[in-house]
Amino acid sequence: MNATKRHNVLAALSERRLLTRIQFQFILLYLTAFLVFEGAIIGATFLFMRENVLGSAYHVIQEEWSQKIPDTLKALESDSENKTVEPAIDNKPEIVASWVVLPDGQYTSKDLALASAPGKLDSLFQRLAAQAAQSTGEFWRITYVGKVPVLTGAYPLFNREHKYIGAVLSAYSLKSVYGTVNTLLRVDMNVGLGSLVVLLPITYLLSKRSLRPIRGALQRQRNFVNDAAHELRTPLAILRGTLELAQAEDKLQAVREALSESVAETDYITHLVSDLSTLARLESGALPVTKSTIDVGKVIRDAVEDVRPFAQPKAISFELQGVDAFLPVFGDSNRMRQMLFILLENAIKYNVQGGKVAIALQRNRHEGKIAISDTGIGIPEEDLPHVFDRFYRSTRAENYAAGSGIGLAIAAWIVETHHGRIEVASSHGAGTTFMVTLPLMLRHRQQKP
């Protein structure tokens, strides 16, 4: 295996490892995002259901109070002077166990047993009674009797003079409520874990989809390097061969001709490197575009003057139509001039001796249309879809004139940056027309300079 092949293999392995690592990071990112979202949904659902289930427990105690408080309040007010209290004690387990406690700590009624919460309630209600004596309104607590969670509530009672005369204390077992909540939590957790079976293939597919732009960028980078190397290899080989011949030549005239050819090849390489640099900056987003209001007609006139020296050796004439009209475009005058130079240079390069280049500018509603036509060799129909691909050159174009195949790709990018369209129409041997359509600035539509 030679050095070039070994380098390509190592580069492919390095790229594959990079893509695998990026894909793994995408999978982790998507999986984390899914799990966080799912956890938020499950958590919110659990809290909502928990509050609703607990709400029923509060309602049970409040129903108890609505039945007991009026009679208790009436009895305490009528017996406020009676110091002897005969307590009513109930040993039967109650769904809601309640005590009625006086300010001095005595009680008038007392439930000793709470359904679904075996154990003594004395210490529980004694603590509640002490808190109720210090409170100005009802309050709630969740505590435990043994290992059973219990919801407790205290409702202080006041007479007409707003004097504290006792309190109604109640307790309700949350054993069944917590059982329901825990069952709901287990169901949510099982659903969450089960969803991983679905999430893993989904995140894998999403990661592959997310890698497409990266793979495309890497492929474009490889193509760029390969195409650049291919385009540079030929002129460098010619330049080296010419210089070697000149080195071995004794005649001054032959040396001069070799040097002249070498200068031409050097110019081509310089132009190619400049185009490659522009294309690289274009694709990386580093090519500056400074937009302002520009007159397309003036930019066309300037571009025509730029290319006139290239047209003189082939005696090519220019025909301008409508370029004196003021058509305002919001764009970069330097980039627009570069785009027009590329199109005009192509019109000259692939034109015939004594040919003609026609440039027409016209307004079509809110758009300005530029048409650049030549009387050159034309483009075969099968090559038309590829003329804006970088490094693409038809066989006929390669045989007719030197070129890199980058210019039209740059021109298309400049038009796209200005939110315009570029199209081509041609037939073999009958010339080519490039049409550029650009949006006009509406506020200047009817103005004159």
Coordinates of C-alpha atoms in Angstrom, one line a residue:
M1 CA 0.0 0.0 0.0
N2 CA 1.6 3.3 -1.1
A3 CA 1.6 6.5 1.1
T4 CA -1.4 8.1 -0.7
K5 CA -3.6 5.1 -0.2
R6 CA -2.5 4.7 3.4
H7 CA -3.2 8.4 4.1
N8 CA -6.7 8.0 2.5
V9 CA -7.5 4.9 4.6
L10 CA -6.3 6.7 7.8
A11 CA -8.4 9.7 6.9
A12 CA -11.4 7.6 6.4
L13 CA -10.9 5.8 9.7
S14 CA -10.5 9.1 11.5
E15 CA -13.6 10.5 9.9
R16 CA -15.6 7.4 10.8
R17 CA -14.5 7.6 14.4
L18 CA -15.4 11.3 14.5
L19 CA -18.8 10.6 13.0
T20 CA -19.4 7.7 15.5
R21 CA -18.5 10.0 18.4
I22 CA -20.8 12.8 17.2
Q23 CA -23.6 10.3 16.6
F24 CA -23.1 8.9 20.1
Q25 CA -23.3 12.5 21.5
F26 CA -26.5 13.1 19.5
I27 CA -28.0 10.0 20.9
L28 CA -27.2 11.0 24.5
L29 CA -28.5 14.5 23.8
Y30 CA -31.8 13.4 22.3
L31 CA -32.2 10.7 25.0
T32 CA -31.6 13.1 27.8
A33 CA -34.0 15.6 26.2
F34 CA -36.7 12.9 25.9
L35 CA -36.1 11.7 29.4
V36 CA -36.2 15.2 30.9
F37 CA -39.4 16.0 29.0
E38 CA -41.0 12.6 29.9
G39 CA -39.9 13.1 33.5
A40 CA -41.5 16.5 33.6
I41 CA -44.8 15.1 32.2
I42 CA -44.8 12.2 34.6
G43 CA -43.9 14.4 37.5
A44 CA -46.6 16.9 36.7
T45 CA -49.2 14.2 36.2
F46 CA -48.2 12.5 39.5
L47 CA -48.4 15.8 41.5
F48 CA -51.7 16.7 39.9
M49 CA -53.2 13.2 40.7
R50 CA -51.7 13.3 44.2
E51 CA -53.3 16.7 44.9
N52 CA -56.7 15.5 43.6
V53 CA -56.5 12.2 45.6
L54 CA -55.5 14.1 48.8
G55 CA -58.2 16.6 48.1
S56 CA -60.8 13.9 48.7
A57 CA -59.3 13.3 52.1
Y58 CA -59.6 17.0 53.0
H59 CA -63.2 16.9 51.8
V60 CA -64.0 13.9 54.1
I61 CA -62.9 15.8 57.2
Q62 CA -64.6 19.0 56.1
E63 CA -67.8 17.0 55.7
E64 CA -67.4 15.8 59.3
W65 CA -66.9 19.3 60.5
S66 CA -70.0 20.6 58.6
Q67 CA -72.1 18.1 60.6
K68 CA -70.4 18.4 64.0
I69 CA -69.3 22.0 64.4
P70 CA -72.8 23.7 64.6
D71 CA -74.1 21.4 67.3
T72 CA -70.8 21.4 69.2
L73 CA -70.6 25.2 69.1
K74 CA -74.2 25.5 70.4
A75 CA -73.5 23.0 73.2
L76 CA -70.3 24.7 74.3
E77 CA -71.8 28.2 74.4
S78 CA -74.8 26.9 76.5
D79 CA -72.5 25.0 78.9
S80 CA -69.9 27.7 79.2
E81 CA -70.7 28.3 82.9
N82 CA -70.9 24.5 83.7
K83 CA -67.5 23.4 84.9
T84 CA -68.5 19.7 84.9
V85 CA -68.1 18.1 81.6
E86 CA -69.4 14.6 80.9
P87 CA -67.3 13.2 78.1
A88 CA -68.7 11.0 75.3
I89 CA -66.2 8.3 74.5
D90 CA -66.5 6.1 71.4
N91 CA -64.4 2.9 71.2
K92 CA -65.7 1.9 67.7
P93 CA -63.2 2.6 64.8
E94 CA -64.3 5.6 62.9
I95 CA -63.5 6.6 59.3
V96 CA -62.9 10.1 60.7
A97 CA -61.9 10.1 64.4
S98 CA -62.8 13.4 66.2
W99 CA -62.3 15.0 69.5
V100 CA -64.0 18.1 71.0
V101 CA -61.5 19.8 73.4
L102 CA -62.1 22.6 75.9
P103 CA -59.6 25.4 76.6
D104 CA -58.5 23.7 79.9
G105 CA -57.7 20.5 78.1
Q106 CA -60.8 18.6 78.9
Y107 CA -62.8 17.0 76.1
T108 CA -66.6 16.6 75.6
S109 CA -66.4 13.8 73.0
K110 CA -63.6 11.5 72.1
D111 CA -63.1 8.8 69.4
L112 CA -60.5 6.3 70.5
A113 CA -60.1 4.3 67.3
L114 CA -59.4 5.3 63.7
A115 CA -60.2 2.9 60.8
S116 CA -57.1 1.7 58.8
A117 CA -54.8 3.1 61.5
P118 CA -54.4 0.8 64.5
G119 CA -52.9 2.5 67.6
K120 CA -53.7 5.0 70.3
L121 CA -54.8 8.5 69.3
D122 CA -54.3 10.3 72.6
S123 CA -50.9 11.8 72.1
L124 CA -51.8 12.8 68.5
F125 CA -54.9 14.7 69.6
Q126 CA -53.2 16.2 72.7
R127 CA -50.6 17.8 70.4
L128 CA -53.3 19.1 68.1
A129 CA -55.2 20.5 71.1
A130 CA -52.2 22.5 72.2
Q131 CA -51.7 23.9 68.7
A132 CA -55.4 24.7 68.3
A133 CA -55.4 26.8 71.5
Q134 CA -52.7 29.0 69.9
S135 CA -54.3 29.2 66.4
T136 CA -56.8 31.8 65.1
G137 CA -58.1 29.5 62.2
E138 CA -58.2 26.0 61.0
F139 CA -55.0 24.2 60.1
W140 CA -53.9 20.9 58.7
R141 CA -51.1 18.4 59.3
I142 CA -50.0 15.0 57.9
T143 CA -48.4 12.9 60.6
Y144 CA -48.1 9.2 61.4
V145 CA -49.9 6.8 63.8
G146 CA -47.5 4.0 63.9
K147 CA -46.5 3.6 60.3
V148 CA -49.8 4.8 58.9
P149 CA -50.0 8.3 57.4
V150 CA -52.8 10.3 58.9
L151 CA -54.3 13.6 57.8
T152 CA -55.2 15.8 60.8
G153 CA -57.2 19.0 61.0
A154 CA -58.1 21.4 63.8
Y155 CA -60.9 23.9 63.8
P156 CA -60.8 26.4 66.7
L157 CA -64.2 27.5 68.1
F158 CA -65.0 31.0 69.4
N159 CA -68.1 32.5 71.0
R160 CA -69.9 35.7 70.1
E161 CA -67.3 37.7 72.1
H162 CA -64.5 36.0 70.0
K163 CA -63.3 34.1 73.0
Y164 CA -61.7 30.8 72.4
I165 CA -64.1 28.1 73.8
G166 CA -62.6 24.9 72.4
A167 CA -61.7 23.1 69.2
V168 CA -62.8 20.2 67.0
L169 CA -59.9 17.9 66.1
S170 CA -60.2 15.3 63.4
A171 CA -58.0 12.6 61.9
Y172 CA -58.4 10.6 58.7
S173 CA -56.2 7.6 57.6
L174 CA -54.3 8.1 54.3
K175 CA -53.4 4.5 54.0
S176 CA -55.6 3.8 51.0
V177 CA -54.8 7.3 49.5
Y178 CA -51.1 6.7 49.7
G179 CA -51.6 3.2 48.3
T180 CA -53.3 4.8 45.3
V181 CA -50.6 7.4 44.9
N182 CA -47.8 4.8 45.2
T183 CA -49.5 2.6 42.6
L184 CA -49.8 5.6 40.3
L185 CA -46.1 6.3 40.8
R186 CA -45.1 2.7 40.0
V187 CA -47.3 2.8 36.9
D188 CA -45.6 6.1 35.8
M189 CA -42.1 4.7 36.4
N190 CA -42.9 1.5 34.5
V191 CA -44.3 3.6 31.6
G192 CA -41.1 5.7 31.7
L193 CA -38.8 2.7 31.7
G194 CA -40.9 0.9 29.0
S195 CA -40.7 4.0 26.8
L196 CA -36.9 3.6 26.6
V197 CA -37.5 0.6 24.3
V198 CA -39.2 3.1 21.9
L199 CA -36.9 6.0 22.6
L200 CA -33.6 4.2 21.8
P201 CA -34.4 3.5 18.1
I202 CA -36.0 6.9 17.7
T203 CA -32.9 8.7 19.1
Y204 CA -30.7 6.5 16.9
L205 CA -32.7 7.5 13.8
L206 CA -32.7 11.2 14.8
S207 CA -29.0 11.1 15.3
K208 CA -28.4 9.6 11.9
R209 CA -30.7 12.3 10.4
S210 CA -28.7 15.0 12.3
L211 CA -25.5 13.6 10.9
R212 CA -26.5 14.2 7.3
P213 CA -25.4 17.8 7.1
I214 CA -22.1 16.9 8.8
R215 CA -21.6 14.0 6.4
G216 CA -22.4 16.4 3.5
A217 CA -20.0 19.0 4.8
L218 CA -17.2 16.4 5.1
Q219 CA -18.0 15.1 1.7
R220 CA -17.9 18.7 0.3
Q221 CA -14.6 19.2 2.0
R222 CA -13.1 16.0 0.5
N223 CA -14.5 17.0 -2.9
F224 CA -13.0 20.5 -2.5
V225 CA -9.5 19.2 -1.7
N226 CA -9.6 16.5 -4.4
D227 CA -10.9 18.9 -7.0
A228 CA -8.4 21.6 -6.0
A229 CA -5.6 19.1 -6.2
H230 CA -6.7 17.9 -9.6
E231 CA -7.1 21.4 -11.0
L232 CA -3.6 22.4 -9.7
R233 CA -1.8 19.2 -10.8
T234 CA -2.2 19.9 -14.5
P235 CA -0.9 23.5 -14.7
L236 CA 1.9 22.7 -12.3
A237 CA 3.0 19.7 -14.4
I238 CA 2.9 21.9 -17.5
L239 CA 4.9 24.6 -15.7
R240 CA 7.5 22.1 -14.5
G241 CA 7.8 20.5 -18.0
T242 CA 8.2 23.9 -19.7
L243 CA 10.8 25.1 -17.3
E244 CA 12.8 21.8 -17.7
L245 CA 12.7 22.3 -21.5
A246 CA 13.8 25.9 -21.1
Q247 CA 16.6 24.8 -18.8
A248 CA 17.9 22.4 -21.5
E249 CA 17.4 24.9 -24.4
D250 CA 20.4 26.9 -25.7
K251 CA 18.5 29.2 -28.0
L252 CA 17.4 32.5 -26.4
Q253 CA 14.1 32.7 -28.4
A254 CA 13.1 29.2 -27.3
V255 CA 13.8 30.1 -23.7
R256 CA 11.7 33.3 -24.0
E257 CA 8.8 31.3 -25.4
A258 CA 9.1 28.8 -22.6
L259 CA 9.2 31.5 -20.0
S260 CA 6.2 33.2 -21.7
E261 CA 4.3 30.0 -21.5
S262 CA 5.4 29.6 -17.8
V263 CA 4.1 33.0 -17.0
A264 CA 0.7 32.2 -18.6
E265 CA 0.5 29.0 -16.5
T266 CA 1.5 31.0 -13.4
D267 CA -1.3 33.5 -14.1
Y268 CA -3.7 30.6 -14.5
I269 CA -2.6 29.1 -11.1
T270 CA -2.9 32.5 -9.4
H271 CA -6.4 32.9 -10.8
L272 CA -7.3 29.4 -9.7
V273 CA -5.9 29.8 -6.2
S274 CA -7.9 33.1 -5.9
D275 CA -11.1 31.3 -7.0
L276 CA -10.4 28.5 -4.6
S277 CA -9.8 31.0 -1.8
T278 CA -13.1 32.7 -2.6
L279 CA -15.0 29.4 -2.8
A280 CA -13.5 28.3 0.5
R281 CA -14.5 31.5 2.3
L282 CA -17.9 31.4 0.6
E283 CA -18.7 27.9 1.9
S284 CA -17.4 28.7 5.4
G285 CA -19.5 31.9 5.6
A286 CA -16.3 34.1 5.9
L287 CA -16.8 36.0 2.7
P288 CA -17.9 39.5 3.7
V289 CA -21.1 40.9 2.2
T290 CA -21.8 44.6 2.9
K291 CA -25.2 45.7 1.5
S292 CA -26.5 49.1 0.7
T293 CA -28.6 50.7 -2.0
I294 CA -26.9 50.2 -5.4
D295 CA -27.8 51.0 -9.0
V296 CA -27.7 47.8 -11.0
G297 CA -27.3 49.7 -14.3
K298 CA -24.1 51.5 -13.0
V299 CA -22.7 48.2 -11.8
I300 CA -23.2 46.7 -15.2
R301 CA -21.5 49.6 -16.9
D302 CA -18.5 49.3 -14.6
A303 CA -18.3 45.6 -15.1
V304 CA -18.3 46.0 -18.9
E305 CA -15.4 48.4 -18.7
D306 CA -13.5 45.9 -16.5
V307 CA -13.7 43.2 -19.2
R308 CA -13.2 45.3 -22.3
P309 CA -9.4 44.6 -22.4
F310 CA -10.1 40.8 -22.4
A311 CA -12.5 41.3 -25.4
Q312 CA -10.0 43.2 -27.6
P313 CA -7.8 40.3 -28.7
K314 CA -10.9 38.5 -30.1
A315 CA -12.5 41.7 -31.5
I316 CA -15.6 41.1 -29.5
S317 CA -18.1 43.9 -29.4
F318 CA -20.6 44.8 -26.7
E319 CA -24.2 45.7 -27.1
L320 CA -25.9 47.4 -24.1
Q321 CA -29.6 47.9 -23.7
G322 CA -31.5 49.5 -20.8
V323 CA -28.4 49.8 -18.6
D324 CA -28.9 53.6 -18.2
A325 CA -32.1 53.0 -16.3
F326 CA -32.0 53.4 -12.5
L327 CA -32.9 50.1 -10.9
P328 CA -32.1 50.1 -7.1
V329 CA -31.1 46.9 -5.4
F330 CA -30.2 46.3 -1.8
G331 CA -26.9 44.5 -2.2
D332 CA -23.1 44.5 -2.2
S333 CA -21.7 46.4 -5.2
N334 CA -18.4 44.6 -5.1
R335 CA -20.0 41.2 -5.1
M336 CA -22.5 42.2 -7.8
R337 CA -19.6 43.5 -9.9
Q338 CA -17.7 40.2 -9.3
M339 CA -20.7 38.2 -10.4
L340 CA -21.1 40.2 -13.6
F341 CA -17.4 40.0 -14.3
I342 CA -17.6 36.2 -14.1
L343 CA -20.5 36.0 -16.5
L344 CA -19.0 38.6 -19.0
E345 CA -15.6 36.9 -18.8
N346 CA -17.3 33.5 -19.7
A347 CA -19.2 35.2 -22.5
I348 CA -15.8 36.4 -23.9
K349 CA -13.8 33.3 -23.3
Y350 CA -16.2 30.9 -25.0
N351 CA -17.2 33.3 -27.8
V352 CA -16.0 33.2 -31.4
Q353 CA -13.5 35.5 -33.0
G354 CA -15.3 38.8 -33.9
G355 CA -18.4 37.7 -31.8
K356 CA -20.8 39.8 -29.8
V357 CA -21.9 40.1 -26.2
A358 CA -25.3 41.6 -25.5
I359 CA -26.3 42.9 -22.0
A360 CA -29.9 43.9 -21.5
L361 CA -31.4 45.3 -18.3
Q362 CA -35.1 45.6 -17.8
R363 CA -37.7 45.9 -15.0
N364 CA -40.4 43.3 -14.5
R365 CA -42.8 44.5 -11.8
H366 CA -40.7 44.4 -8.6
E367 CA -37.7 42.7 -10.1
G368 CA -34.8 43.7 -12.2
K369 CA -33.7 41.2 -14.9
I370 CA -30.2 41.1 -16.4
A371 CA -29.6 39.1 -19.6
I372 CA -26.1 38.4 -20.8
S373 CA -26.0 36.7 -24.2
D374 CA -23.1 35.7 -26.4
T375 CA -22.6 34.3 -29.9
G376 CA -20.2 31.6 -28.7
I377 CA -19.9 27.8 -28.8
G378 CA -22.9 27.2 -26.6
I379 CA -23.5 24.5 -24.0
P380 CA -24.7 21.0 -24.8
E381 CA -28.1 20.3 -23.4
E382 CA -26.9 17.5 -21.1
D383 CA -24.4 19.9 -19.5
L384 CA -26.9 22.6 -18.7
P385 CA -28.1 21.2 -15.3
H386 CA -24.5 21.1 -14.0
V387 CA -23.1 24.5 -15.2
F388 CA -23.3 26.0 -11.6
D389 CA -21.7 23.0 -10.0
R390 CA -18.2 23.8 -8.8
F391 CA -15.3 22.4 -10.9
Y392 CA -17.7 21.2 -13.6
R393 CA -16.7 21.8 -17.2
S394 CA -18.0 20.2 -20.3
T395 CA -15.6 18.4 -22.6
R396 CA -16.2 21.0 -25.3
A397 CA -15.5 23.9 -22.9
E398 CA -12.2 22.2 -21.7
N399 CA -11.1 21.8 -25.3
Y400 CA -12.0 25.4 -26.3
A401 CA -10.5 27.5 -23.4
A402 CA -8.8 27.1 -20.1
G403 CA -10.8 27.4 -16.9
S404 CA -11.3 26.1 -13.4
G405 CA -15.1 25.6 -13.4
I406 CA -15.4 27.6 -10.2
G407 CA -16.5 31.0 -11.5
L408 CA -20.2 30.1 -12.2
A409 CA -20.5 28.5 -8.7
I410 CA -19.3 31.7 -7.2
A411 CA -21.7 33.8 -9.4
A412 CA -24.6 31.6 -8.4
W413 CA -23.8 32.0 -4.7
I414 CA -23.6 35.8 -5.0
V415 CA -27.0 35.9 -6.7
E416 CA -28.5 33.6 -4.0
T417 CA -27.0 35.9 -1.3
H418 CA -29.0 38.8 -2.9
H419 CA -32.2 36.7 -2.8
G420 CA -32.2 36.4 -6.6
R421 CA -32.3 33.7 -9.3
I422 CA -29.8 32.8 -12.0
E423 CA -30.8 30.7 -15.0
V424 CA -29.1 29.6 -18.2
A425 CA -30.4 28.9 -21.7
S426 CA -28.2 27.6 -24.5
S427 CA -28.0 25.3 -27.5
H428 CA -24.9 23.7 -28.9
G429 CA -23.1 26.1 -31.3
A430 CA -25.7 28.8 -31.0
G431 CA -24.5 30.9 -28.0
T432 CA -25.5 31.1 -24.4
T433 CA -27.7 33.4 -22.3
F434 CA -27.4 33.9 -18.6
M435 CA -30.4 35.5 -16.9
V436 CA -30.1 37.0 -13.4
T437 CA -33.3 38.2 -11.6
L438 CA -32.9 40.4 -8.5
P439 CA -35.6 41.9 -6.2
L440 CA -35.8 45.7 -6.4
M441 CA -36.1 48.1 -3.4
L442 CA -39.8 49.1 -3.6
R443 CA -39.4 52.5 -1.9
H444 CA -37.2 53.6 -4.8
R445 CA -39.2 52.0 -7.5
Q446 CA -40.4 55.3 -9.1
Q447 CA -37.4 57.5 -8.2
K448 CA -34.8 58.8 -10.5
P449 CA -31.2 59.5 -9.4

